[in-house]
N, CA, C and O of each residue as an XYZ file, in Angstrom:
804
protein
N     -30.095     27.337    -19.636
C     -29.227     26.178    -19.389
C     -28.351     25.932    -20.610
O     -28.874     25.826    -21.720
N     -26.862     25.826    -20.417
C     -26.204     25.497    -21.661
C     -26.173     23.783    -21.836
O     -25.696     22.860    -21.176
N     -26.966     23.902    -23.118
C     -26.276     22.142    -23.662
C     -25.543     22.017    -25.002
O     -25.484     22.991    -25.752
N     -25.032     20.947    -25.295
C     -24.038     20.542    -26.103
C     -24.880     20.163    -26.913
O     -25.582     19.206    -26.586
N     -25.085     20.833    -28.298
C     -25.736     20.317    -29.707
C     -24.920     19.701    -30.671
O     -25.220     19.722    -31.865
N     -24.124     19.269    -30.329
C     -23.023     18.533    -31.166
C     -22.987     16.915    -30.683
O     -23.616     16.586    -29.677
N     -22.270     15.996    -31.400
C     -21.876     14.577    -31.144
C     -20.744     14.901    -30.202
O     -20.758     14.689    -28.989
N     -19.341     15.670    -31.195
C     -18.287     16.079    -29.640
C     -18.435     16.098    -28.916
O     -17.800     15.492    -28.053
N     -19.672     17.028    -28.690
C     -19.367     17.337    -27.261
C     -20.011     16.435    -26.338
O     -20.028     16.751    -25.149
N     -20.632     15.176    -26.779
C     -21.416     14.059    -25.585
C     -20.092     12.969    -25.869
O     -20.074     12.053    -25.047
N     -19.038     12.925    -26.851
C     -18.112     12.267    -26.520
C     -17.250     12.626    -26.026
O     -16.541     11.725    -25.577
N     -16.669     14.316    -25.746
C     -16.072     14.760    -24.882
C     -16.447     14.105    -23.520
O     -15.743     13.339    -22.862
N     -17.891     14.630    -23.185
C     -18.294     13.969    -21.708
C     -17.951     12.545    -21.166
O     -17.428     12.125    -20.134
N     -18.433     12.015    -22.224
C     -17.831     10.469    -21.899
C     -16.735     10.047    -21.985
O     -16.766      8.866    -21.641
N     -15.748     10.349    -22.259
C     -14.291     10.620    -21.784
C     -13.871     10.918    -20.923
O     -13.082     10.254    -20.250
N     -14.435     12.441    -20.594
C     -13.618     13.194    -19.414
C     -14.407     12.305    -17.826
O     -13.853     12.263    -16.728
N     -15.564     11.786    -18.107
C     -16.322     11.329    -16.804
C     -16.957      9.556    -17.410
O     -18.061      9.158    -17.780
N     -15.897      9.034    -17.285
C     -16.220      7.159    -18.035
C     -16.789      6.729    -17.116
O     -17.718      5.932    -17.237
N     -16.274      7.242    -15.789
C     -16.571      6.391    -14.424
C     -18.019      6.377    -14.363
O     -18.507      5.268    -14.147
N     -18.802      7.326    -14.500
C     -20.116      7.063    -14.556
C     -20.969      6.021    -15.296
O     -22.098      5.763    -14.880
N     -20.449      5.400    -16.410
C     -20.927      4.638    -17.226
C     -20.420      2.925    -16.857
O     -20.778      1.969    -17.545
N     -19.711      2.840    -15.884
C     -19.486      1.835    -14.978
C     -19.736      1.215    -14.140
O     -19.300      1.659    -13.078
N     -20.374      0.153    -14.061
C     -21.338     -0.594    -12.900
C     -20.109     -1.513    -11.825
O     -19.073     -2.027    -12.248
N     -20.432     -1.518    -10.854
C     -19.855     -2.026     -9.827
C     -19.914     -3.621    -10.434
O     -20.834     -4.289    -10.906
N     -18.413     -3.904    -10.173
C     -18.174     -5.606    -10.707
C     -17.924     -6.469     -9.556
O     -18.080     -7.689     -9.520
N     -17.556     -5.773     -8.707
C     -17.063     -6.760     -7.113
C     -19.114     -7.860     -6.950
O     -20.234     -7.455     -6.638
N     -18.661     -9.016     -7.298
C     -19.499     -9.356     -6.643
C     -19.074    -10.737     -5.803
O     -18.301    -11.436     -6.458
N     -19.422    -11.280     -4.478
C     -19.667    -12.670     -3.665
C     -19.173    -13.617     -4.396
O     -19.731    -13.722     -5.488
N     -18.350    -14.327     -4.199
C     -17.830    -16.288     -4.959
C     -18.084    -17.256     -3.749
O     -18.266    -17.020     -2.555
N     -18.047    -18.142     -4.290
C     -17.691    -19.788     -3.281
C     -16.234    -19.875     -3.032
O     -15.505    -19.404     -3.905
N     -15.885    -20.214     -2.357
C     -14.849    -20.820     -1.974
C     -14.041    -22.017     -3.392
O     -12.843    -21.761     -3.511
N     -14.335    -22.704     -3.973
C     -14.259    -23.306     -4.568
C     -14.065    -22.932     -6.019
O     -13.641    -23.680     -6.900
N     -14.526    -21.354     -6.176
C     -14.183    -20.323     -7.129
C     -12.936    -19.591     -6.820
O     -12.784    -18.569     -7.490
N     -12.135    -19.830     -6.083
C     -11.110    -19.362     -5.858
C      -9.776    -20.038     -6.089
O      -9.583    -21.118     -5.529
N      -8.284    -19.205     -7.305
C      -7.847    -20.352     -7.109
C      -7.188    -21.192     -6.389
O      -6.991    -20.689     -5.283
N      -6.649    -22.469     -6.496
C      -6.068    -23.103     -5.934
C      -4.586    -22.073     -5.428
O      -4.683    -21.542     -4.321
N      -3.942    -21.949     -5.826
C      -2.648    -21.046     -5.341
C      -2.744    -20.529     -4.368
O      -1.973    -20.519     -3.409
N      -4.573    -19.606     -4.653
C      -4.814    -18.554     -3.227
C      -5.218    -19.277     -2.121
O      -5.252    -18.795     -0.989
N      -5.526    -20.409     -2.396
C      -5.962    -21.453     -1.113
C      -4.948    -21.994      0.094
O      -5.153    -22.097      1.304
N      -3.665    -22.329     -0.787
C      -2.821    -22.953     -0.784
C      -2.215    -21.653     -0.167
O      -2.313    -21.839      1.046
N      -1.613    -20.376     -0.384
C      -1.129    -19.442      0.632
C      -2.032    -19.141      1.865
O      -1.664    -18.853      3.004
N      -3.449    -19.290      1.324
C      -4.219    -18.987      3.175
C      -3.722    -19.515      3.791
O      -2.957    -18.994      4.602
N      -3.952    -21.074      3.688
C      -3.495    -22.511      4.315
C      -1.873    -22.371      4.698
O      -1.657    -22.759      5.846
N      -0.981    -22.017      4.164
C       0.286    -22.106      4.847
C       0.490    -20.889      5.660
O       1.106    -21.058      6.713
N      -0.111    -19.093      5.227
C       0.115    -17.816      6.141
C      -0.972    -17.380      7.338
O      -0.988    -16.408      8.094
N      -1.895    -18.552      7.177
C      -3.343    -18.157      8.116
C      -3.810    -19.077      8.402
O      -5.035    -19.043      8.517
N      -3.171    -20.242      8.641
C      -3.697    -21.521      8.933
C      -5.095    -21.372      9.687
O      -6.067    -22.039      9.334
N      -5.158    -20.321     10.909
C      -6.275    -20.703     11.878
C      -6.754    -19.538     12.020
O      -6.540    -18.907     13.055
N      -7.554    -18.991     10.916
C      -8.263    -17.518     10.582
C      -9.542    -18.534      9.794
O      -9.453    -19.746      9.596
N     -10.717    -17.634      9.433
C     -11.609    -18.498      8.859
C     -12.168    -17.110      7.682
O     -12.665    -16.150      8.271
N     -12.117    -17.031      6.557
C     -12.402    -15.865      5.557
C     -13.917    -15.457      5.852
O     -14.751    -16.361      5.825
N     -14.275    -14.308      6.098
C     -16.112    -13.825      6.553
C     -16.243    -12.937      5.273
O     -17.206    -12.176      5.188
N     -15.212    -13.010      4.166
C     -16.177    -12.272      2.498
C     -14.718    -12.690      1.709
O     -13.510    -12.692      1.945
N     -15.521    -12.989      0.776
C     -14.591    -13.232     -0.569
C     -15.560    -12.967     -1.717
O     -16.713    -13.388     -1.809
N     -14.810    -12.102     -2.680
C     -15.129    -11.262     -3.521
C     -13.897    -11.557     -4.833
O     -12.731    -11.953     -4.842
N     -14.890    -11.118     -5.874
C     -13.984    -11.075     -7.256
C     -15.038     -9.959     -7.810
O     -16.240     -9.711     -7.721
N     -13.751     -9.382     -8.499
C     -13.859     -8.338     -9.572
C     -13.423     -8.792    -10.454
O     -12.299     -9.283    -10.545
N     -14.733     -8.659    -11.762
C     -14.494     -9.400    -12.742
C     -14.511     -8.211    -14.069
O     -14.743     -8.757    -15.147
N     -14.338     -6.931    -14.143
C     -14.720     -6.172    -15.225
C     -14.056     -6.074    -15.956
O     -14.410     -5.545    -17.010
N     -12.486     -6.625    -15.743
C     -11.662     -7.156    -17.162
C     -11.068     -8.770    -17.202
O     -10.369     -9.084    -16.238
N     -11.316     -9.863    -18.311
C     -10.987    -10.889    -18.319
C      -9.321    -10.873    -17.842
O      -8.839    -11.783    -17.167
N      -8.780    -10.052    -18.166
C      -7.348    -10.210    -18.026
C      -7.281     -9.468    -16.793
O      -6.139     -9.044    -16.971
N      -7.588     -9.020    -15.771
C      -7.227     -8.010    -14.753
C      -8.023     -8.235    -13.720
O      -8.215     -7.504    -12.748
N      -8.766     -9.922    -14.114
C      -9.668    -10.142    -12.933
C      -8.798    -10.508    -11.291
O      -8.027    -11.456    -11.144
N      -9.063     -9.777    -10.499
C      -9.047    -10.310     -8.790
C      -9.943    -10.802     -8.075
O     -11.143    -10.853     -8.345
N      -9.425    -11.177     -7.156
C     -10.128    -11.568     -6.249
C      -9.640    -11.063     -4.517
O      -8.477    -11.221     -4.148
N     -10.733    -10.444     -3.569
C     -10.215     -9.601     -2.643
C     -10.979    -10.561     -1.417
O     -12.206    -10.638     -1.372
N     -10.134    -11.242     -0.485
C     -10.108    -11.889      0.948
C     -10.599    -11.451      2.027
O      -9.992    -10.546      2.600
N     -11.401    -11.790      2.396
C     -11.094    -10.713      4.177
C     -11.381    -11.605      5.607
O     -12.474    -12.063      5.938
N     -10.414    -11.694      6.176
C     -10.511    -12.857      7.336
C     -10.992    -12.308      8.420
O     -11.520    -11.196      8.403
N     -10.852    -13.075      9.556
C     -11.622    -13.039     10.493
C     -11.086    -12.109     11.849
O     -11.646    -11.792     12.899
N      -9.701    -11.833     11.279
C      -8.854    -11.410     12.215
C      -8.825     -9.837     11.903
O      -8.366     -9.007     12.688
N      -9.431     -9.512     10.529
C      -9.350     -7.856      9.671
C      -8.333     -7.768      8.907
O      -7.846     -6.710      8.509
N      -7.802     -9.295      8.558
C      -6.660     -9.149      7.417
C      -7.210     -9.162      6.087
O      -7.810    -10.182      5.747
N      -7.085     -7.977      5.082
C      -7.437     -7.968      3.546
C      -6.090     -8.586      2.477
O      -4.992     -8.057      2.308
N      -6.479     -9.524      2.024
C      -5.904    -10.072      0.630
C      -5.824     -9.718     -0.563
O      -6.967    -10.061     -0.864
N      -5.389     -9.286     -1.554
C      -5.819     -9.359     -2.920
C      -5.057    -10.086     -4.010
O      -3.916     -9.861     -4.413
N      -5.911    -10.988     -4.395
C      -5.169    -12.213     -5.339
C      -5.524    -11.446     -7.000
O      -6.325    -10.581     -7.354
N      -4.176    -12.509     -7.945
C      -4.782    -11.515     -9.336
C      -4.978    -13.018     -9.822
O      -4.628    -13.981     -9.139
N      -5.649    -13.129    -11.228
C      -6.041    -13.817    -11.811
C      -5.902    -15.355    -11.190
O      -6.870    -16.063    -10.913
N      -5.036    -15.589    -11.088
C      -4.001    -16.823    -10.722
C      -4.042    -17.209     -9.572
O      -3.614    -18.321     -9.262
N      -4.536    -16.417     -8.755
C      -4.346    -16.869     -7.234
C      -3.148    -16.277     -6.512
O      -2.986    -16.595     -5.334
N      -2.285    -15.442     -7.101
C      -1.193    -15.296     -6.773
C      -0.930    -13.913     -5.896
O      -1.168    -12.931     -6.599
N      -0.592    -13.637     -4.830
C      -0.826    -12.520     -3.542
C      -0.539    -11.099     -4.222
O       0.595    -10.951     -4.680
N      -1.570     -9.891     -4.353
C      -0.654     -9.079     -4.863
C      -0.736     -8.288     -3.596
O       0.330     -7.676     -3.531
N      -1.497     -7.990     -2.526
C      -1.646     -7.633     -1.634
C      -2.383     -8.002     -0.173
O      -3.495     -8.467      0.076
N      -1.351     -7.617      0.616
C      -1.415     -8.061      2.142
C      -1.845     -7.238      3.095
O      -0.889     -6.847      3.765
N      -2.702     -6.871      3.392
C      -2.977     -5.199      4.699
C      -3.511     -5.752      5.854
O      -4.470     -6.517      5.753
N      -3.079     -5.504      6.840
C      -3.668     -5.994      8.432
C      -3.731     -5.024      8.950
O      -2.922     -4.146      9.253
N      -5.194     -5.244      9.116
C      -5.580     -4.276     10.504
C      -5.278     -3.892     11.891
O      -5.038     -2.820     12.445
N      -5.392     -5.438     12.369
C      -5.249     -5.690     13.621
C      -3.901     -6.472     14.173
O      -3.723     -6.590     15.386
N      -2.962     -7.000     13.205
C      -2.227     -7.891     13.345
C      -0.703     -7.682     12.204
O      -0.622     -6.862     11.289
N      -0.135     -8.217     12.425
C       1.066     -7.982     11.247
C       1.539     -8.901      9.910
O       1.426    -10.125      9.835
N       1.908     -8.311      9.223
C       2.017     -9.449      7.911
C       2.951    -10.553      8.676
O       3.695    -10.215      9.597
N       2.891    -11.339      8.408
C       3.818    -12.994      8.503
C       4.917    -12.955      8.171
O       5.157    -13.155      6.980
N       5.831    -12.725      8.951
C       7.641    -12.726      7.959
C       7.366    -13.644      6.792
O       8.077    -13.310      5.844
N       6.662    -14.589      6.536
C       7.067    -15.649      5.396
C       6.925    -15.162      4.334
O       7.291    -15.629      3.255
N       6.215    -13.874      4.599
C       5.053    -13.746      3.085
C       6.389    -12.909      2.408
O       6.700    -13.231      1.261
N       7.286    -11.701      3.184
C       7.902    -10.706      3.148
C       9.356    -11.491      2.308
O       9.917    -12.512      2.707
N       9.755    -10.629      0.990
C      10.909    -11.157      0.323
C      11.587    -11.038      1.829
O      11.302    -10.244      2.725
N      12.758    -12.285      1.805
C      13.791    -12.160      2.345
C      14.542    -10.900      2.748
O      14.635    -10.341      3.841
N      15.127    -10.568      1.379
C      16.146     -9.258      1.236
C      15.071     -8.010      2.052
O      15.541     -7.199      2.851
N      14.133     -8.034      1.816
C      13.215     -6.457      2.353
C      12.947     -6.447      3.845
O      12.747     -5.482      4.583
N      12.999     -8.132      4.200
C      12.651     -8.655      5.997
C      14.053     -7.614      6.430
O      14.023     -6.598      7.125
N      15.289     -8.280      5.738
C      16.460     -8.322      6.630
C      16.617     -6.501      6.181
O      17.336     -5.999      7.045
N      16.271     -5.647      5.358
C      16.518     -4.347      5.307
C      15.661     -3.970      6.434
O      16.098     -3.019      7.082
N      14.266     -4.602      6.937
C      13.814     -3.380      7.961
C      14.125     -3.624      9.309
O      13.975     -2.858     10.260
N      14.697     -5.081      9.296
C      15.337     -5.702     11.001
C      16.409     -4.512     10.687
O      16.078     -3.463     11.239
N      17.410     -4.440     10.059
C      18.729     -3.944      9.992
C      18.106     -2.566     10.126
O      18.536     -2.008     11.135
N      17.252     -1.846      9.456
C      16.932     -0.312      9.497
C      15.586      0.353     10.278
O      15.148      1.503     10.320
N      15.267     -0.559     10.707
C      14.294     -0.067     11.598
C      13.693     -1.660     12.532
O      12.646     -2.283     12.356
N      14.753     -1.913     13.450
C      14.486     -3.180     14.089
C      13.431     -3.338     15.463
O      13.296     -4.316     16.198
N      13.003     -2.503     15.497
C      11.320     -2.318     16.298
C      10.493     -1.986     15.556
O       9.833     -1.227     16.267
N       9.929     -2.000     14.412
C       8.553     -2.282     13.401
C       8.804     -3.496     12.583
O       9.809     -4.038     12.124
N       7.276     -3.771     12.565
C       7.305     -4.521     11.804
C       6.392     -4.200     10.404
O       6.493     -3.086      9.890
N       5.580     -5.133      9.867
C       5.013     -4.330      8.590
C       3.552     -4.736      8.787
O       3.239     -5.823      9.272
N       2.866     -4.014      8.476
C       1.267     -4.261      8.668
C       0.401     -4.362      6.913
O      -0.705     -4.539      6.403
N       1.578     -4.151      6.625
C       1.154     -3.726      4.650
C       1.353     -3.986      3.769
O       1.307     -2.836      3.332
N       1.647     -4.722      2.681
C       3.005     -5.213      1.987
C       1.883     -5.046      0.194
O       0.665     -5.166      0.061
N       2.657     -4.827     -0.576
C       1.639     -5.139     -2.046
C       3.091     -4.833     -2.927
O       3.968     -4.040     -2.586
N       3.082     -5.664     -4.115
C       3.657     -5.646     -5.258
C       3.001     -5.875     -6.403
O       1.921     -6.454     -6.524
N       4.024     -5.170     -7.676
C       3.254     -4.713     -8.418
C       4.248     -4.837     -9.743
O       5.146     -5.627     -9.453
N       4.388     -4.375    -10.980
C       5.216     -4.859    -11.817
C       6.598     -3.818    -11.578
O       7.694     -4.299    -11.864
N       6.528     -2.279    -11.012
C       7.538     -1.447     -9.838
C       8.176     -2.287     -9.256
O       9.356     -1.955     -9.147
N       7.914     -3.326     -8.785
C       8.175     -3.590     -7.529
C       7.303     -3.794     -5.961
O       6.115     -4.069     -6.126
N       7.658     -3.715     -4.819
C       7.187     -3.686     -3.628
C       6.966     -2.887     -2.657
O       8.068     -2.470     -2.301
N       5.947     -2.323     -1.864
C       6.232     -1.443     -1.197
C       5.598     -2.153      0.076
O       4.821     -3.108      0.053
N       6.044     -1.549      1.089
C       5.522     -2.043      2.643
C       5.638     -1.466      3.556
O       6.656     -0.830      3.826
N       4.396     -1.554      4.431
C       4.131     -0.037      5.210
C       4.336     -0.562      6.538
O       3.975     -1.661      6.961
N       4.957      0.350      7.146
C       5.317     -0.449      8.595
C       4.709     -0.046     10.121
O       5.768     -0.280     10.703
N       3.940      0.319     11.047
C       3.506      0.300     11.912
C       3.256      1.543     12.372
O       2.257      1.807     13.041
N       4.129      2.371     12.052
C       4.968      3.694     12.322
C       3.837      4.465     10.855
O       3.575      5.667     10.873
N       3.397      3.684      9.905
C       3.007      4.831      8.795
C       4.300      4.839      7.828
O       3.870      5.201      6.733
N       5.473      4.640      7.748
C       6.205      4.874      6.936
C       6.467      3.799      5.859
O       6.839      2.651      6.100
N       6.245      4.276      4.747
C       5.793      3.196      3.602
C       7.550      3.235      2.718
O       8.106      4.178      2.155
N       8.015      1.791      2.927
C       9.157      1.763      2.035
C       8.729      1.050      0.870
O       8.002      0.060      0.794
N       9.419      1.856     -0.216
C       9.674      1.489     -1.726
C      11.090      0.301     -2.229
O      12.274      0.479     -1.942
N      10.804     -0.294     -2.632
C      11.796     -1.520     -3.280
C      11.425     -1.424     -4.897
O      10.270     -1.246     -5.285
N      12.339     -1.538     -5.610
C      12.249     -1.854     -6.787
C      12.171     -3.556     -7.185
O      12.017     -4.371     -6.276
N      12.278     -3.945     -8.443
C      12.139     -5.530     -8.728
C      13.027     -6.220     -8.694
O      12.852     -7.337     -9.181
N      14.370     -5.896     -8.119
C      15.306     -6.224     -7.511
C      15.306     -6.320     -5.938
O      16.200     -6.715     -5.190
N      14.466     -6.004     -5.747
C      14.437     -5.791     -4.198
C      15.514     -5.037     -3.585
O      16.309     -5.531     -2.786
N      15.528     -3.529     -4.071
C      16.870     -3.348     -3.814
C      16.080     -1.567     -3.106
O      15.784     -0.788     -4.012
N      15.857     -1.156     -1.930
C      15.584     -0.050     -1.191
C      15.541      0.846     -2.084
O      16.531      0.880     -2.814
N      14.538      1.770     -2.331
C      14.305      3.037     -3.810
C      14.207      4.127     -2.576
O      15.173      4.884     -2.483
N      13.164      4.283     -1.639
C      13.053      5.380     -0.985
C      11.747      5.059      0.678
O      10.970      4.107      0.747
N      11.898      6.089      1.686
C      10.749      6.032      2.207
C       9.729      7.314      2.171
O      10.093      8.262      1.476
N       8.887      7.384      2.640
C       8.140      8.120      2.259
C       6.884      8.484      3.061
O       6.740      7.323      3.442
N       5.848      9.124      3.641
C       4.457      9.021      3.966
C       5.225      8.400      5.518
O       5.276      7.207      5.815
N       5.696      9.378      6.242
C       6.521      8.797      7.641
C       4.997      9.941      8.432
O       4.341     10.882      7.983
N       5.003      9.150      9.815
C       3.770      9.294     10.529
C       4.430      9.625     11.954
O       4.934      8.795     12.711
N       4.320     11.047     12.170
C       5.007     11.300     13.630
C       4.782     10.583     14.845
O       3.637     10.866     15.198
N       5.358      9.718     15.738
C       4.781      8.465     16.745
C       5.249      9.114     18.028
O       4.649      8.792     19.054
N       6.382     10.111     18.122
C       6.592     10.962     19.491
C       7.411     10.188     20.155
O       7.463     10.227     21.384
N       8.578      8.932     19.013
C       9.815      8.236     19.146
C      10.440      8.810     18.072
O      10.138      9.507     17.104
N      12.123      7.911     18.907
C      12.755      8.525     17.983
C      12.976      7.297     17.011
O      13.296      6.146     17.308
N      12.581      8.146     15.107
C      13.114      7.011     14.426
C      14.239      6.418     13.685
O      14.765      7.177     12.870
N      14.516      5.744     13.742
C      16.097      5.497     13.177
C      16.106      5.837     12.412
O      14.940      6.053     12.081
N      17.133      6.278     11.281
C      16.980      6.583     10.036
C      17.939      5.448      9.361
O      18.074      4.457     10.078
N      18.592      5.412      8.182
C      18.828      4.432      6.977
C      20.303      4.672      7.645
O      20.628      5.799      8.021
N      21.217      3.493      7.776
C      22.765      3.003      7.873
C      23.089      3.713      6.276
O      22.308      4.123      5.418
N      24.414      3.657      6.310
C      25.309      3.927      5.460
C      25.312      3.430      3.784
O      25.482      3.969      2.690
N      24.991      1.948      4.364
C      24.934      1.097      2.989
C      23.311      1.288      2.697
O      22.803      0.212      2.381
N      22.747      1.956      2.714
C      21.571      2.549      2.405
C      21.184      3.592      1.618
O      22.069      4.448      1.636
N      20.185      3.931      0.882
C      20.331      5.353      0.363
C      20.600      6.037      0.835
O      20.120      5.713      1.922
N      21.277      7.315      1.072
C      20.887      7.970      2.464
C      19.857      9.250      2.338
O      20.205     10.426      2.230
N      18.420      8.716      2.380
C      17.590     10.209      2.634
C      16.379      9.268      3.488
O      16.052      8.092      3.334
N      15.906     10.260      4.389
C      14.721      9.640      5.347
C      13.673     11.408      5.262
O      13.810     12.628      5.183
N      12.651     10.287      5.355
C      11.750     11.226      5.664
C      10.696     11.530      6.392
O       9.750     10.746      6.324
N      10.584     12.622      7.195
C       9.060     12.037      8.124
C       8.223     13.500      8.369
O       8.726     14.620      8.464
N       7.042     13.196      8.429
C       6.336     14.530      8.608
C       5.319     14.234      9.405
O       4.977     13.057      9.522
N       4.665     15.247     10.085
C       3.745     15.207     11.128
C       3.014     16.379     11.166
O       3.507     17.386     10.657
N       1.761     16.427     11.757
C       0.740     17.427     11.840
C       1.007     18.131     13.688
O       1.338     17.570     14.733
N       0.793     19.027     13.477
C       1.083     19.881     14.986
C      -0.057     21.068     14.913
O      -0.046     22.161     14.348
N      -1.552     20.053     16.134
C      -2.408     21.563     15.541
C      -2.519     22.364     17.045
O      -3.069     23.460     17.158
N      -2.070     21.826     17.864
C      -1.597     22.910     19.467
C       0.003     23.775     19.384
O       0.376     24.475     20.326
N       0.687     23.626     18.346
C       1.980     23.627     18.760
C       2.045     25.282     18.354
O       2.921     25.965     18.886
N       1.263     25.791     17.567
C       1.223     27.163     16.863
C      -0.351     27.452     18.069
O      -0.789     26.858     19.054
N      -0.852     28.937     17.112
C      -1.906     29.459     17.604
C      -2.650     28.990     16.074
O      -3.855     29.237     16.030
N      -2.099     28.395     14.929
C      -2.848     27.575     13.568
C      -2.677     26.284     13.405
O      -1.762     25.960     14.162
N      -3.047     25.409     12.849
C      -2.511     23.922     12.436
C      -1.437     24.358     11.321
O      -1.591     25.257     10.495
N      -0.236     23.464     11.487
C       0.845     23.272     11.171
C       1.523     22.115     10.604
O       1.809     21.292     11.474
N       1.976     21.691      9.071
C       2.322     20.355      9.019
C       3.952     20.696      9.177
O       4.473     21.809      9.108
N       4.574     19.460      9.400
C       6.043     19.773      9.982
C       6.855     18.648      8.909
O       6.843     17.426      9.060
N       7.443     19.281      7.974
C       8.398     18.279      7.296
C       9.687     18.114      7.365
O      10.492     18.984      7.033
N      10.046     16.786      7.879
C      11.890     16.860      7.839
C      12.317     15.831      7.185
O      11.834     14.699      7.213
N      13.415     16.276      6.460
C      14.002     15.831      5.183
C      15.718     15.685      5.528
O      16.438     16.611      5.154
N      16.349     14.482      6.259
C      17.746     13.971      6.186
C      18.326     13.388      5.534
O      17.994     12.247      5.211
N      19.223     13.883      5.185
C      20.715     13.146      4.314
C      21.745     12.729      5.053
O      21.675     12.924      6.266
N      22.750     12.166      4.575
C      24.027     11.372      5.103
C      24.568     13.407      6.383
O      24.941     13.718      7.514
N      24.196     14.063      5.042
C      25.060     15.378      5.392
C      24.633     16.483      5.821
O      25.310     17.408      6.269
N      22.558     16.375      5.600
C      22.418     17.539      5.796
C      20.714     17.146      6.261
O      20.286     16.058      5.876
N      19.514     18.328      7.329
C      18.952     18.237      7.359
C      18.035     19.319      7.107
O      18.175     20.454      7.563
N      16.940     18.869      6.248
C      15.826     20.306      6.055
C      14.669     19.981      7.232
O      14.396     18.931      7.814
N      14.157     21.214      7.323
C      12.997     20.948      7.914
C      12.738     22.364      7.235
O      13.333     23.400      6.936
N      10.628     21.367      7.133
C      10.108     22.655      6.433
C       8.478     22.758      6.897
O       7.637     21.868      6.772
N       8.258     24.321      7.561
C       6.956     24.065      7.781
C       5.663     24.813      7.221
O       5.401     25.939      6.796
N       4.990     23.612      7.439
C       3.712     24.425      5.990
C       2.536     24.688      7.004
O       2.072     23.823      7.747
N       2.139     25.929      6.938
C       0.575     26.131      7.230
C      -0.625     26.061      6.867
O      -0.962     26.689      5.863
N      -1.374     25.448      7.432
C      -2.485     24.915      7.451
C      -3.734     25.694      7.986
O      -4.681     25.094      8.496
N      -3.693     27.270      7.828
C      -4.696     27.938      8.097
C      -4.647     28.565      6.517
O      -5.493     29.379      6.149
């Protein structure tokens, strides 16, 4: 059996593998441990949902959250403050209220049959995933960066207007369409379209 007779090399290990030396921090709160801010958005985006787990992760003073989960299969995640950094629904769709303005009126205008089931921001910016699987990027301007992670639905999807970036993207798995499984990528511009396919045997 080879072992490490050195100090290096057991601080190599604990470097390359920290995660092991890490105990699970998510544990159960009261209601009343939560802050006010995050109360105060249930109460105006979920009026008539009732929360069945609330949880905080506490393993850094500065980076503590706290993670929601209602009754309907909607997950929350508040940061220190109470303040929303993330929205995911299972069963149901985010709330126009919650959604910046400017990002509502980009996906009515660019894709006006989805809505968003996903939404999280971050010091990037925003991203929000819409029904379809296709996750759009916003910067901290709220200003459209890209889409991305598009989910074949067997419609057709609009792609981005003019005053838009212009690149869309969508890919899909096809495992009858060959005699192998097949992923299928297509890649449009204002001017031009790729498609590219990768095998999966």
């Amino acid at each position: 059996m080879r072992r490490f007779k050195s100090l290096p090399g057991l601080l190599l290990i604990g470097m390359l593998f920290p995660i092991t030396l890490q105990a699970n921090t998510d544990h159960p709160i009261s209601m009343k441990e939560l802050p006010d801010v995050a109360h105060q958005f249930l109460s105006m985006h979920f009026p008539d949902t009732k929360i069945v787990s609330l949880m905080q992760d506490d393993d850094d003073t500065y980076d503590r959250d706290y993670t929601v989960i209602l009754n309907n299969g909607t997950e929350i995640e508040f940061d220190l403050y109470g303040k929303w950094e993330e929205v995911k629904c299972h069963h149901t769709t985010v709330p126009d209220a919650i959604i910046p303005r400017q990002i509502l009126e980009f996906i009515h205008e660019n894709y006006p049959q989805s809505h968003v089931v996903k939404i999280n921001r971050e010091k990037e910016g925003y991203e929000a995933r819409l029904e379809s699987g296709c996750e759009l990027e916003f910067d901290t301007h709220l200003m459209f960066r890209k889409a991305k992670k598009q989910v074949f639905t067997g419609k057709a999807v609009p792609t981005t207007k003019k005053s838009a970036p212009e690149l869309f993207g969508c890919g899909f798995f096809t495992p009858n369409l060959f005699d192998f499984p097949i992923w299928i990528n297509i890649l449009a511009t204002k001017n031009h379209l790729f498609i590219k396919f990768v095998s999966l045997s």
